[in-house]
Coordinates of N, CA and C in Angstrom, one line a residue:
M1 N 6.5 -30.3 13.1 CA 7.8 -30.2 13.6 C 7.9 -31.0 14.9
S2 N 9.0 -31.7 15.1 CA 9.3 -32.4 16.3 C 10.8 -32.3 16.6
R3 N 11.1 -33.0 17.7 CA 12.5 -33.0 18.1 C 13.5 -33.6 17.0
D4 N 12.9 -34.5 16.3 CA 13.8 -35.2 15.3 C 13.5 -34.9 13.9
A5 N 12.5 -34.2 13.5 CA 12.2 -34.0 12.1 C 11.4 -32.6 11.9
V6 N 11.7 -32.0 10.8 CA 11.0 -30.8 10.4 C 10.5 -31.0 9.0
D7 N 9.2 -30.7 8.8 CA 8.6 -30.8 7.5 C 8.6 -29.4 6.8
L8 N 9.4 -29.3 5.7 CA 9.5 -28.0 5.1 C 8.5 -27.8 3.9
R9 N 7.6 -28.7 3.7 CA 6.7 -28.6 2.6 C 5.7 -27.4 2.9
R10 N 5.4 -26.6 1.9 CA 4.4 -25.6 2.0 C 3.0 -26.2 1.6
P11 N 2.0 -25.6 2.1 CA 0.6 -26.1 1.7 C 0.4 -25.9 0.2
V12 N -0.2 -26.8 -0.4 CA -0.6 -26.7 -1.8 C -1.8 -25.8 -1.9
L13 N -1.7 -24.8 -2.7 CA -2.8 -23.8 -2.8 C -3.6 -24.2 -4.1
E14 N -4.9 -24.5 -3.8 CA -5.8 -24.8 -4.9 C -6.1 -23.5 -5.7
P15 N -5.8 -23.5 -7.1 CA -6.1 -22.3 -7.9 C -7.6 -21.9 -7.8
R16 N -7.8 -20.6 -7.7 CA -9.1 -20.0 -7.6 C -9.2 -18.9 -8.6
P17 N -9.3 -19.2 -9.9 CA -9.3 -18.2 -11.0 C -10.6 -17.4 -11.0
V18 N -10.4 -16.1 -11.2 CA -11.6 -15.2 -11.5 C -11.2 -14.3 -12.7
E19 N -12.3 -13.9 -13.4 CA -12.1 -13.0 -14.6 C -12.4 -11.6 -14.1
V20 N -11.6 -10.7 -14.4 CA -11.7 -9.3 -14.0 C -11.5 -8.4 -15.2
A21 N -12.4 -7.5 -15.5 CA -12.3 -6.5 -16.5 C -11.2 -5.5 -16.1
A22 N -10.3 -5.2 -17.0 CA -9.1 -4.3 -16.6 C -8.6 -3.7 -17.9
L23 N -7.7 -2.8 -17.7 CA -7.0 -2.2 -18.8 C -5.5 -2.4 -18.7
P24 N -4.8 -2.7 -19.8 CA -5.2 -2.7 -21.2 C -6.0 -3.9 -21.7
Q25 N -6.0 -5.0 -20.9 CA -6.8 -6.2 -21.3 C -7.4 -6.8 -20.1
Q26 N -8.4 -7.7 -20.4 CA -9.1 -8.4 -19.3 C -8.1 -9.3 -18.7
L27 N -8.3 -9.6 -17.3 CA -7.3 -10.4 -16.6 C -8.0 -11.6 -16.0
T28 N -7.2 -12.7 -15.9 CA -7.6 -13.8 -15.1 C -6.7 -13.8 -13.9
L29 N -7.3 -13.6 -12.7 CA -6.5 -13.6 -11.4 C -6.7 -14.9 -10.7
D30 N -5.7 -15.3 -10.0 CA -5.8 -16.5 -9.1 C -5.9 -15.9 -7.7
L31 N -7.1 -16.0 -7.1 CA -7.3 -15.4 -5.8 C -6.4 -16.1 -4.7
S32 N -6.0 -17.4 -5.0 CA -5.1 -18.0 -4.0 C -3.7 -17.5 -4.0
R33 N -3.4 -16.7 -5.0 CA -2.0 -16.1 -5.1 C -2.1 -14.6 -5.2
T34 N -3.1 -14.0 -4.7 CA -3.3 -12.6 -4.8 C -3.4 -11.9 -3.4
A35 N -2.9 -10.7 -3.2 CA -3.0 -10.0 -2.0 C -3.3 -8.5 -2.3
V36 N -4.0 -7.9 -1.3 CA -4.2 -6.4 -1.4 C -3.0 -5.7 -0.7
V37 N -2.4 -4.7 -1.3 CA -1.4 -3.9 -0.6 C -2.0 -2.5 -0.6
A38 N -2.3 -2.0 0.7 CA -3.0 -0.7 0.9 C -1.9 0.2 1.5
V39 N -1.6 1.3 0.8 CA -0.5 2.1 1.1 C -0.9 3.5 1.7
D40 N -0.3 3.7 2.9 CA -0.3 5.1 3.5 C -1.7 5.7 3.8
L41 N -2.7 4.9 4.1 CA -4.0 5.4 4.4 C -4.0 5.8 5.9
Q42 N -3.2 6.8 6.2 CA -3.0 7.1 7.6 C -3.3 8.6 7.9
N43 N -3.4 8.9 9.2 CA -3.8 10.2 9.6 C -3.0 11.3 9.0
D44 N -1.7 11.2 9.0 CA -0.9 12.3 8.6 C -1.2 12.7 7.1
F45 N -1.6 11.7 6.3 CA -1.9 12.0 4.9 C -3.3 12.3 4.6
C46 N -4.3 11.7 5.4 CA -5.7 11.7 5.0 C -6.6 12.5 5.9
H47 N -6.2 12.8 7.2 CA -7.0 13.3 8.2 C -6.9 14.9 8.2
P48 N -8.0 15.6 8.4 CA -7.9 17.1 8.5 C -7.0 17.6 9.6
D49 N -6.7 16.8 10.6 CA -5.8 17.2 11.7 C -4.4 16.7 11.5
G50 N -4.1 16.0 10.4 CA -2.8 15.4 10.2 C -1.8 16.4 9.6
W51 N -0.7 15.8 9.3 CA 0.5 16.6 8.9 C 0.2 17.4 7.6
L52 N -0.2 16.8 6.6 CA -0.4 17.5 5.3 C -1.4 18.6 5.4
A53 N -2.5 18.3 6.1 CA -3.5 19.4 6.3 C -2.9 20.6 7.1
S54 N -2.0 20.2 8.0 CA -1.5 21.3 8.9 C -0.5 22.2 8.2
I55 N 0.0 21.7 7.0 CA 0.9 22.6 6.2 C 0.2 23.2 5.0
G56 N -1.1 23.1 5.0 CA -1.9 23.7 4.0 C -2.3 22.9 2.8
V57 N -2.1 21.6 2.8 CA -2.5 20.7 1.7 C -4.0 20.4 1.8
D58 N -4.7 20.4 0.7 CA -6.1 19.9 0.7 C -6.0 18.4 0.6
V59 N -6.5 17.8 1.7 CA -6.3 16.3 1.8 C -7.6 15.6 1.3
S60 N -8.5 16.3 0.7 CA -9.8 15.6 0.3 C -9.5 14.5 -0.7
G61 N -8.5 14.8 -1.6 CA -8.1 13.8 -2.6 C -7.6 12.5 -2.0
A62 N -6.8 12.7 -0.9 CA -6.2 11.5 -0.2 C -7.3 10.7 0.5
A63 N -8.3 11.5 1.1 CA -9.3 10.8 1.8 C -10.4 10.2 0.9
G64 N -10.4 10.6 -0.3 CA -11.4 10.1 -1.3 C -11.6 8.6 -1.3
P65 N -10.6 7.8 -1.4 CA -10.8 6.3 -1.6 C -11.1 5.6 -0.3
I66 N -11.2 6.2 0.8 CA -11.3 5.5 2.1 C -12.6 4.7 2.1
G67 N -13.7 5.4 1.8 CA -15.0 4.7 1.9 C -15.1 3.6 0.9
A68 N -14.6 3.7 -0.3 CA -14.7 2.6 -1.3 C -13.8 1.5 -0.8
L69 N -12.7 1.7 -0.2 CA -11.8 0.6 0.2 C -12.5 -0.1 1.4
A70 N -13.1 0.6 2.3 CA -13.8 0.0 3.4 C -14.9 -0.9 3.0
A71 N -15.6 -0.5 1.9 CA -16.7 -1.3 1.3 C -16.2 -2.5 0.5
T72 N -15.0 -2.4 0.0 CA -14.5 -3.5 -0.9 C -13.8 -4.6 -0.1
L73 N -13.1 -4.2 1.0 CA -12.3 -5.2 1.7 C -13.0 -6.4 2.2
P74 N -14.3 -6.2 2.8 CA -14.9 -7.4 3.3 C -15.1 -8.5 2.3
A75 N -15.4 -8.2 1.0 CA -15.6 -9.2 0.0 C -14.3 -9.9 -0.4
L76 N -13.2 -9.1 -0.4 CA -11.9 -9.7 -0.7 C -11.5 -10.6 0.4
R77 N -11.6 -10.1 1.6 CA -11.3 -11.0 2.8 C -12.1 -12.3 2.8
A78 N -13.4 -12.2 2.5 CA -14.2 -13.3 2.4 C -13.8 -14.3 1.3
A79 N -13.2 -13.8 0.3 CA -12.6 -14.6 -0.8 C -11.3 -15.1 -0.5
G80 N -10.8 -14.9 0.7 CA -9.5 -15.4 1.1 C -8.3 -14.6 0.7
V81 N -8.5 -13.3 0.3 CA -7.4 -12.5 -0.2 C -6.8 -11.8 1.0
P82 N -5.5 -12.0 1.3 CA -4.9 -11.3 2.4 C -4.8 -9.8 2.2
V83 N -4.8 -9.0 3.3 CA -4.7 -7.6 3.2 C -3.4 -7.2 4.0
V84 N -2.6 -6.4 3.3 CA -1.3 -6.0 3.9 C -1.4 -4.4 3.9
W85 N -1.3 -3.9 5.1 CA -1.3 -2.4 5.3 C 0.1 -1.9 5.3
V86 N 0.5 -1.1 4.4 CA 1.8 -0.5 4.4 C 1.7 1.0 4.7
T87 N 2.3 1.4 5.9 CA 2.2 2.8 6.3 C 3.5 3.3 6.7
W88 N 3.7 4.6 6.5 CA 4.9 5.3 6.7 C 5.0 5.5 8.3
G89 N 6.0 4.9 8.9 CA 6.2 5.0 10.3 C 7.7 4.9 10.7
N90 N 8.2 6.1 10.9 CA 9.7 6.2 11.1 C 10.1 5.9 12.5
R91 N 11.4 5.6 12.7 CA 12.0 5.6 14.0 C 11.9 6.9 14.7
P92 N 11.6 7.0 16.0 CA 11.5 8.3 16.7 C 12.8 9.1 16.5
D93 N 14.0 8.4 16.4 CA 15.2 9.2 16.3 C 15.6 9.5 14.9
R94 N 14.8 9.0 13.9 CA 15.1 9.2 12.5 C 16.4 8.8 12.0
A95 N 17.0 7.8 12.8 CA 18.4 7.5 12.5 C 18.6 6.8 11.2
N96 N 17.6 6.2 10.6 CA 17.7 5.5 9.3 C 17.3 6.3 8.1
L97 N 17.1 7.6 8.4 CA 16.7 8.5 7.3 C 17.9 9.3 6.8
P98 N 18.3 9.2 5.5 CA 19.4 10.0 5.0 C 19.0 11.4 4.8
P99 N 19.9 12.3 4.8 CA 19.6 13.8 4.7 C 18.7 14.1 3.5
G100 N 18.9 13.4 2.4 CA 18.1 13.7 1.2 C 16.6 13.5 1.4
V101 N 16.3 12.4 2.1 CA 14.9 12.1 2.4 C 14.3 13.2 3.4
R102 N 15.1 13.5 4.4 CA 14.6 14.5 5.4 C 14.5 15.9 4.7
H103 N 15.3 16.2 3.8 CA 15.2 17.5 3.1 C 14.0 17.6 2.3
V104 N 13.6 16.5 1.6 CA 12.4 16.6 0.7 C 11.2 17.0 1.5
Y105 N 11.1 16.6 2.8 CA 9.9 16.9 3.6 C 10.1 18.1 4.5
D106 N 11.2 18.8 4.4 CA 11.5 20.0 5.2 C 12.5 20.8 4.4
P107 N 12.2 21.3 3.2 CA 13.2 21.8 2.3 C 14.0 23.0 2.8
D108 N 13.3 23.8 3.6 CA 14.0 25.0 4.1 C 14.6 24.9 5.5
G109 N 14.4 23.7 6.1 CA 15.0 23.4 7.4 C 14.2 24.1 8.5
A110 N 13.1 24.8 8.2 CA 12.4 25.6 9.2 C 10.9 25.2 9.2
S111 N 10.5 24.2 8.4 CA 9.1 23.9 8.4 C 8.9 22.7 9.2
T112 N 7.6 22.1 9.1 CA 7.3 20.9 9.9 C 7.6 19.7 9.1
G113 N 8.6 19.0 9.4 CA 9.1 17.8 8.7 C 8.9 16.5 9.4
I114 N 9.5 15.5 8.9 CA 9.4 14.1 9.5 C 9.9 14.1 10.9
G115 N 9.1 13.7 11.9 CA 9.5 13.6 13.3 C 9.2 14.8 14.1
D116 N 8.8 15.9 13.4 CA 8.5 17.1 14.2 C 7.2 17.1 14.8
P117 N 7.0 17.8 15.9 CA 5.7 17.7 16.6 C 4.6 18.5 15.9
L118 N 3.4 18.0 16.0 CA 2.2 18.6 15.4 C 1.4 19.3 16.6
P119 N 0.5 20.2 16.3 CA -0.3 20.9 17.3 C -0.9 19.9 18.3
G120 N -1.4 18.8 17.9 CA -2.1 17.9 18.8 C -1.2 17.0 19.6
G121 N 0.1 17.2 19.4 CA 1.1 16.4 20.3 C 1.7 15.2 19.6
S122 N 1.2 14.8 18.5 CA 1.8 13.7 17.8 C 3.0 14.2 17.0
H123 N 3.8 13.2 16.5 CA 5.0 13.6 15.7 C 4.8 13.0 14.3
V124 N 5.2 13.8 13.4 CA 5.0 13.5 12.0 C 5.5 12.1 11.6
L125 N 4.6 11.3 11.1 CA 5.0 10.0 10.5 C 5.9 9.1 11.5
E126 N 5.7 9.2 12.8 CA 6.5 8.5 13.7 C 5.8 7.2 14.1
L127 N 6.5 6.1 14.0 CA 6.0 4.8 14.2 C 5.3 4.7 15.6
G128 N 4.1 4.2 15.7 CA 3.4 4.1 16.9 C 2.6 5.3 17.3
S129 N 2.7 6.4 16.6 CA 2.0 7.6 16.9 C 0.6 7.6 16.2
W130 N -0.2 8.6 16.6 CA -1.5 8.8 15.9 C -1.2 9.2 14.5
S131 N -0.2 9.9 14.2 CA 0.1 10.4 12.9 C 0.3 9.3 11.9
A132 N 1.0 8.2 12.4 CA 1.3 7.1 11.5 C 0.2 6.0 11.5
G133 N -0.8 6.2 12.3 CA -1.9 5.2 12.4 C -2.9 5.3 11.3
L134 N -3.6 4.2 11.0 CA -4.6 4.2 10.0 C -5.8 5.1 10.4
V135 N -6.4 5.7 9.4 CA -7.6 6.5 9.7 C -8.7 5.6 10.3
D136 N -9.5 6.2 11.1 CA -10.5 5.5 11.9 C -11.4 4.6 11.1
E137 N -11.7 5.0 9.8 CA -12.7 4.3 9.0 C -12.1 3.0 8.5
L138 N -10.8 2.8 8.6 CA -10.2 1.5 8.1 C -9.7 0.8 9.3
V139 N -10.3 -0.3 9.7 CA -10.0 -1.1 10.9 C -9.4 -2.4 10.4
P140 N -8.2 -2.7 10.7 CA -7.6 -4.0 10.3 C -8.3 -5.1 11.0
E141 N -8.4 -6.2 10.3 CA -8.9 -7.5 10.9 C -7.7 -8.2 11.5
P142 N -7.9 -9.1 12.4 CA -6.8 -9.8 13.1 C -5.9 -10.5 12.1
A143 N -6.4 -11.0 11.0 CA -5.6 -11.7 10.0 C -4.8 -10.8 9.1
D144 N -5.1 -9.5 9.1 CA -4.4 -8.6 8.2 C -2.9 -8.5 8.7
L145 N -2.1 -8.0 7.8 CA -0.7 -7.8 8.2 C -0.3 -6.3 8.0
Q146 N 0.6 -5.8 8.8 CA 1.0 -4.4 8.8 C 2.5 -4.3 8.7
V147 N 3.0 -3.4 7.8 CA 4.4 -3.2 7.5 C 4.7 -1.7 7.5
A148 N 5.7 -1.3 8.3 CA 6.1 0.1 8.3 C 7.1 0.3 7.3
K149 N 7.0 1.5 6.6 CA 8.0 1.8 5.6 C 8.6 3.2 5.9
Y150 N 9.7 3.5 5.2 CA 10.5 4.7 5.5 C 10.8 5.5 4.3
R151 N 10.3 5.2 3.2 CA 10.6 5.8 1.9 C 9.3 5.9 1.1
M152 N 9.3 6.5 -0.1 CA 8.2 6.5 -1.0 C 7.7 5.0 -1.2
S153 N 8.7 4.1 -1.5 CA 8.3 2.7 -1.7 C 8.3 1.9 -0.4
G154 N 7.4 0.9 -0.4 CA 7.3 0.1 0.8 C 8.2 -1.0 0.8
F155 N 9.1 -1.2 -0.2 CA 10.0 -2.3 -0.2 C 11.4 -2.1 0.4
P156 N 12.1 -1.0 0.1 CA 13.5 -0.8 0.6 C 13.5 -0.8 2.1
D157 N 14.4 -1.6 2.7 CA 14.6 -1.5 4.2 C 13.4 -2.0 5.0
T158 N 12.5 -2.8 4.4 CA 11.3 -3.3 5.1 C 11.2 -4.8 4.9
P159 N 10.3 -5.5 5.6 CA 10.1 -6.9 5.4 C 8.9 -7.2 4.4
L160 N 8.5 -6.2 3.7 CA 7.3 -6.3 2.8 C 7.5 -7.5 1.8
D161 N 8.7 -7.6 1.2 CA 8.9 -8.7 0.2 C 8.8 -10.0 0.9
S162 N 9.5 -10.1 2.1 CA 9.4 -11.4 2.8 C 8.0 -11.8 3.2
V163 N 7.3 -10.8 3.7 CA 5.9 -11.1 4.1 C 5.1 -11.6 2.9
L164 N 5.2 -10.9 1.7 CA 4.4 -11.4 0.6 C 4.8 -12.7 0.1
R165 N 6.1 -13.0 0.1 CA 6.6 -14.3 -0.4 C 6.2 -15.4 0.5
N166 N 6.1 -15.1 1.8 CA 5.7 -16.2 2.8 C 4.2 -16.4 2.7
L167 N 3.4 -15.4 2.2 CA 2.0 -15.6 1.9 C 1.8 -16.4 0.6
R168 N 2.9 -16.5 -0.2 CA 2.9 -17.2 -1.5 C 2.0 -16.6 -2.5
V169 N 2.1 -15.2 -2.5 CA 1.3 -14.5 -3.5 C 2.2 -14.0 -4.5
D170 N 1.7 -13.8 -5.7 CA 2.5 -13.2 -6.8 C 1.7 -12.1 -7.6
T171 N 0.5 -11.9 -7.2 CA -0.3 -10.8 -7.8 C -0.7 -9.9 -6.7
L172 N -0.5 -8.6 -6.9 CA -0.8 -7.6 -5.9 C -1.8 -6.6 -6.4
L173 N -2.9 -6.3 -5.6 CA -3.9 -5.3 -5.9 C -3.5 -4.1 -5.1
F174 N -3.3 -3.0 -5.7 CA -2.8 -1.8 -5.0 C -3.9 -0.8 -4.8
A175 N -4.0 -0.3 -3.5 CA -4.9 0.7 -3.0 C -4.0 1.7 -2.2
G176 N -4.6 2.9 -2.0 CA -3.9 3.8 -1.1 C -3.6 5.2 -1.7
V177 N -2.7 5.9 -1.0 CA -2.3 7.3 -1.4 C -0.8 7.4 -1.2
N178 N -0.2 8.3 -1.9 CA -0.8 9.1 -3.0 C -0.5 8.2 -4.3
T179 N -1.5 8.2 -5.2 CA -1.5 7.4 -6.4 C -0.2 7.5 -7.1
D180 N 0.3 8.8 -7.3 CA 1.4 9.1 -8.2 C 2.7 9.1 -7.4
Q181 N 2.7 8.8 -6.1 CA 3.9 8.9 -5.3 C 4.1 7.6 -4.6
C182 N 3.7 7.4 -3.4 CA 4.0 6.2 -2.7 C 3.4 4.9 -3.3
V183 N 2.1 5.0 -3.8 CA 1.5 3.9 -4.4 C 2.3 3.5 -5.7
L184 N 2.6 4.5 -6.5 CA 3.3 4.2 -7.8 C 4.7 3.6 -7.4
A185 N 5.4 4.2 -6.5 CA 6.8 3.8 -6.1 C 6.8 2.3 -5.7
T186 N 5.8 2.0 -4.8 CA 5.7 0.6 -4.3 C 5.3 -0.3 -5.4
L187 N 4.4 0.1 -6.2 CA 4.0 -0.8 -7.4 C 5.1 -1.0 -8.3
T188 N 5.9 0.0 -8.6 CA 7.0 -0.1 -9.5 C 8.1 -1.1 -9.0
D189 N 8.4 -0.9 -7.7 CA 9.3 -1.9 -7.1 C 8.8 -3.3 -7.1
A190 N 7.5 -3.4 -6.9 CA 6.9 -4.8 -6.9 C 7.0 -5.4 -8.3
A191 N 6.7 -4.6 -9.3 CA 6.9 -5.1 -10.7 C 8.3 -5.5 -11.0
N192 N 9.3 -4.7 -10.5 CA 10.7 -5.0 -10.8 C 11.1 -6.2 -10.0
L193 N 10.4 -6.6 -8.9 CA 10.8 -7.8 -8.2 C 10.1 -9.0 -8.7
G194 N 9.2 -8.9 -9.7 CA 8.6 -10.0 -10.3 C 7.2 -10.3 -10.0
Y195 N 6.6 -9.4 -9.2 CA 5.1 -9.5 -8.9 C 4.3 -9.0 -10.1
D196 N 3.1 -9.5 -10.3 CA 2.2 -9.0 -11.2 C 1.3 -7.9 -10.4
V197 N 1.2 -6.7 -11.0 CA 0.6 -5.6 -10.3 C -0.6 -5.1 -11.0
V198 N -1.6 -4.8 -10.1 CA -2.9 -4.2 -10.6 C -3.2 -3.0 -9.7
L199 N -3.3 -1.9 -10.3 CA -3.7 -0.7 -9.5 C -5.3 -0.5 -9.6
V200 N -5.9 -0.5 -8.5 CA -7.4 -0.3 -8.4 C -7.7 1.2 -8.3
E201 N -8.2 1.7 -9.4 CA -8.2 3.2 -9.6 C -9.0 3.9 -8.5
D202 N -10.2 3.4 -8.2 CA -11.0 4.2 -7.2 C -10.7 3.9 -5.8
L203 N -9.7 2.9 -5.6 CA -9.2 2.7 -4.2 C -7.9 3.4 -4.0
C204 N -7.5 4.3 -4.9 CA -6.3 5.1 -4.8 C -6.7 6.6 -4.9
G205 N -6.0 7.5 -4.2 CA -6.3 8.9 -4.3 C -5.0 9.7 -4.1
T206 N -5.0 11.0 -4.4 CA -3.9 11.8 -4.3 C -4.2 13.2 -4.1
T207 N -3.3 14.0 -3.5 CA -3.4 15.4 -3.4 C -2.8 16.2 -4.5
S208 N -2.2 15.4 -5.5 CA -1.6 16.1 -6.6 C -2.6 16.5 -7.7
P209 N -2.2 17.3 -8.7 CA -3.1 17.7 -9.7 C -3.6 16.4 -10.5
D210 N -4.7 16.6 -11.2 CA -5.3 15.5 -12.0 C -4.3 14.9 -13.0
F211 N -3.5 15.7 -13.6 CA -2.6 15.2 -14.7 C -1.6 14.2 -14.1
C212 N -1.3 14.2 -12.8 CA -0.4 13.3 -12.2 C -1.1 11.9 -12.1
T213 N -2.4 11.8 -11.8 CA -3.1 10.6 -11.9 C -3.2 10.0 -13.3
A214 N -3.5 10.9 -14.2 CA -3.6 10.4 -15.6 C -2.2 9.8 -16.1
A215 N -1.1 10.5 -15.7 CA 0.2 10.0 -16.1 C 0.5 8.7 -15.4
T216 N 0.1 8.5 -14.2 CA 0.3 7.3 -13.4 C -0.4 6.1 -14.1
L217 N -1.7 6.4 -14.4 CA -2.5 5.3 -15.0 C -1.9 4.9 -16.3
Y218 N -1.5 5.9 -17.1 CA -0.9 5.6 -18.4 C 0.4 4.7 -18.2
N219 N 1.2 5.1 -17.3 CA 2.5 4.4 -17.1 C 2.3 3.0 -16.5
V220 N 1.3 2.9 -15.6 CA 1.0 1.5 -15.1 C 0.6 0.6 -16.2
R221 N -0.3 1.1 -17.0 CA -0.8 0.2 -18.1 C 0.2 0.0 -19.2
Q222 N 1.1 1.0 -19.4 CA 2.1 0.9 -20.5 C 3.3 0.1 -20.1
C223 N 3.7 0.2 -18.8 CA 5.1 -0.2 -18.5 C 5.1 -1.3 -17.4
F224 N 4.1 -1.3 -16.5 CA 4.2 -2.2 -15.3 C 3.1 -3.2 -15.1
G225 N 1.9 -2.9 -15.5 CA 0.8 -3.9 -15.2 C -0.5 -3.5 -15.8
F226 N -1.5 -3.4 -14.8 CA -2.9 -3.2 -15.2 C -3.6 -2.3 -14.3
T227 N -4.7 -1.8 -14.7 CA -5.6 -1.0 -13.8 C -7.0 -1.6 -13.9
T228 N -7.7 -1.5 -12.8 CA -9.1 -1.9 -12.8 C -9.8 -1.1 -11.8
T229 N -11.1 -1.4 -11.4 CA -11.8 -0.7 -10.4 C -12.4 -1.7 -9.4
S230 N -12.8 -1.1 -8.3 CA -13.4 -2.0 -7.3 C -14.7 -2.7 -7.8
A231 N -15.5 -2.0 -8.6 CA -16.7 -2.6 -9.1 C -16.3 -3.8 -10.0
E232 N -15.3 -3.7 -10.8 CA -14.9 -4.8 -11.7 C -14.4 -6.0 -10.8
L233 N -13.6 -5.6 -9.8 CA -13.1 -6.7 -8.9 C -14.3 -7.5 -8.2
L234 N -15.3 -6.7 -7.7 CA -16.4 -7.3 -7.1 C -17.2 -8.1 -8.1
A235 N -17.4 -7.6 -9.3 CA -18.1 -8.4 -10.3 C -17.4 -9.7 -10.7
G236 N -16.0 -9.7 -10.6 CA -15.3 -10.9 -10.8 C -15.5 -11.9 -9.7
L237 N -15.6 -11.4 -8.5 CA -15.8 -12.3 -7.3 C -17.2 -12.9 -7.4
H238 N -18.2 -12.2 -7.9 CA -19.6 -12.6 -7.9 C -20.2 -12.5 -9.3
P239 N -19.7 -13.3 -10.2 CA -20.2 -13.1 -11.6 C -21.7 -13.5 -11.8

């Protein structure tokens, strides 16, 4: 770019195909056009002092994929795959949340809902707070990107789509919690926007009953895309 001219050409991305075992069929992925989308791996959902645990939810299922993701990300980063952290982080005044969303998380109007204080002093899912922060075991690298969301899906009312398109990716590897809720909602919107979607089973977790995960995996394979595991991804990177 100069005072007199602007070059609008994008870099030409050299294809980097890898073969990955998946369901319902084996995949060929282009690593140069692939990103990891990691959803809601934050304290309020996964930590024993977070919001869900404070209202009596067993968060062990949400914390389950943390170790596997921490072990998998270095190899994906080394292969040049961008990592995008999508976490629920609301405005402190909750001005962009419609009544229906606020009701879902405080149905009787007298419980601990979005934006309410927790015993440790943080506020539920508030942007910039400990509650909305990633768990300690997952440390973003400087090149990683972070996007705050305000709904089950990471796409409405956020820059996620713009970020991904500027990365020039069209295949998304999904990790995070909850498998059957925010991960599925974000994956579904991604598929509807034209991205190719792959849910990495052991990098996702949920506090819901097991049948919810089974239904999610069925629907992803049947209607939206593919499922694989971190072991199969790593095997594809290092055949």
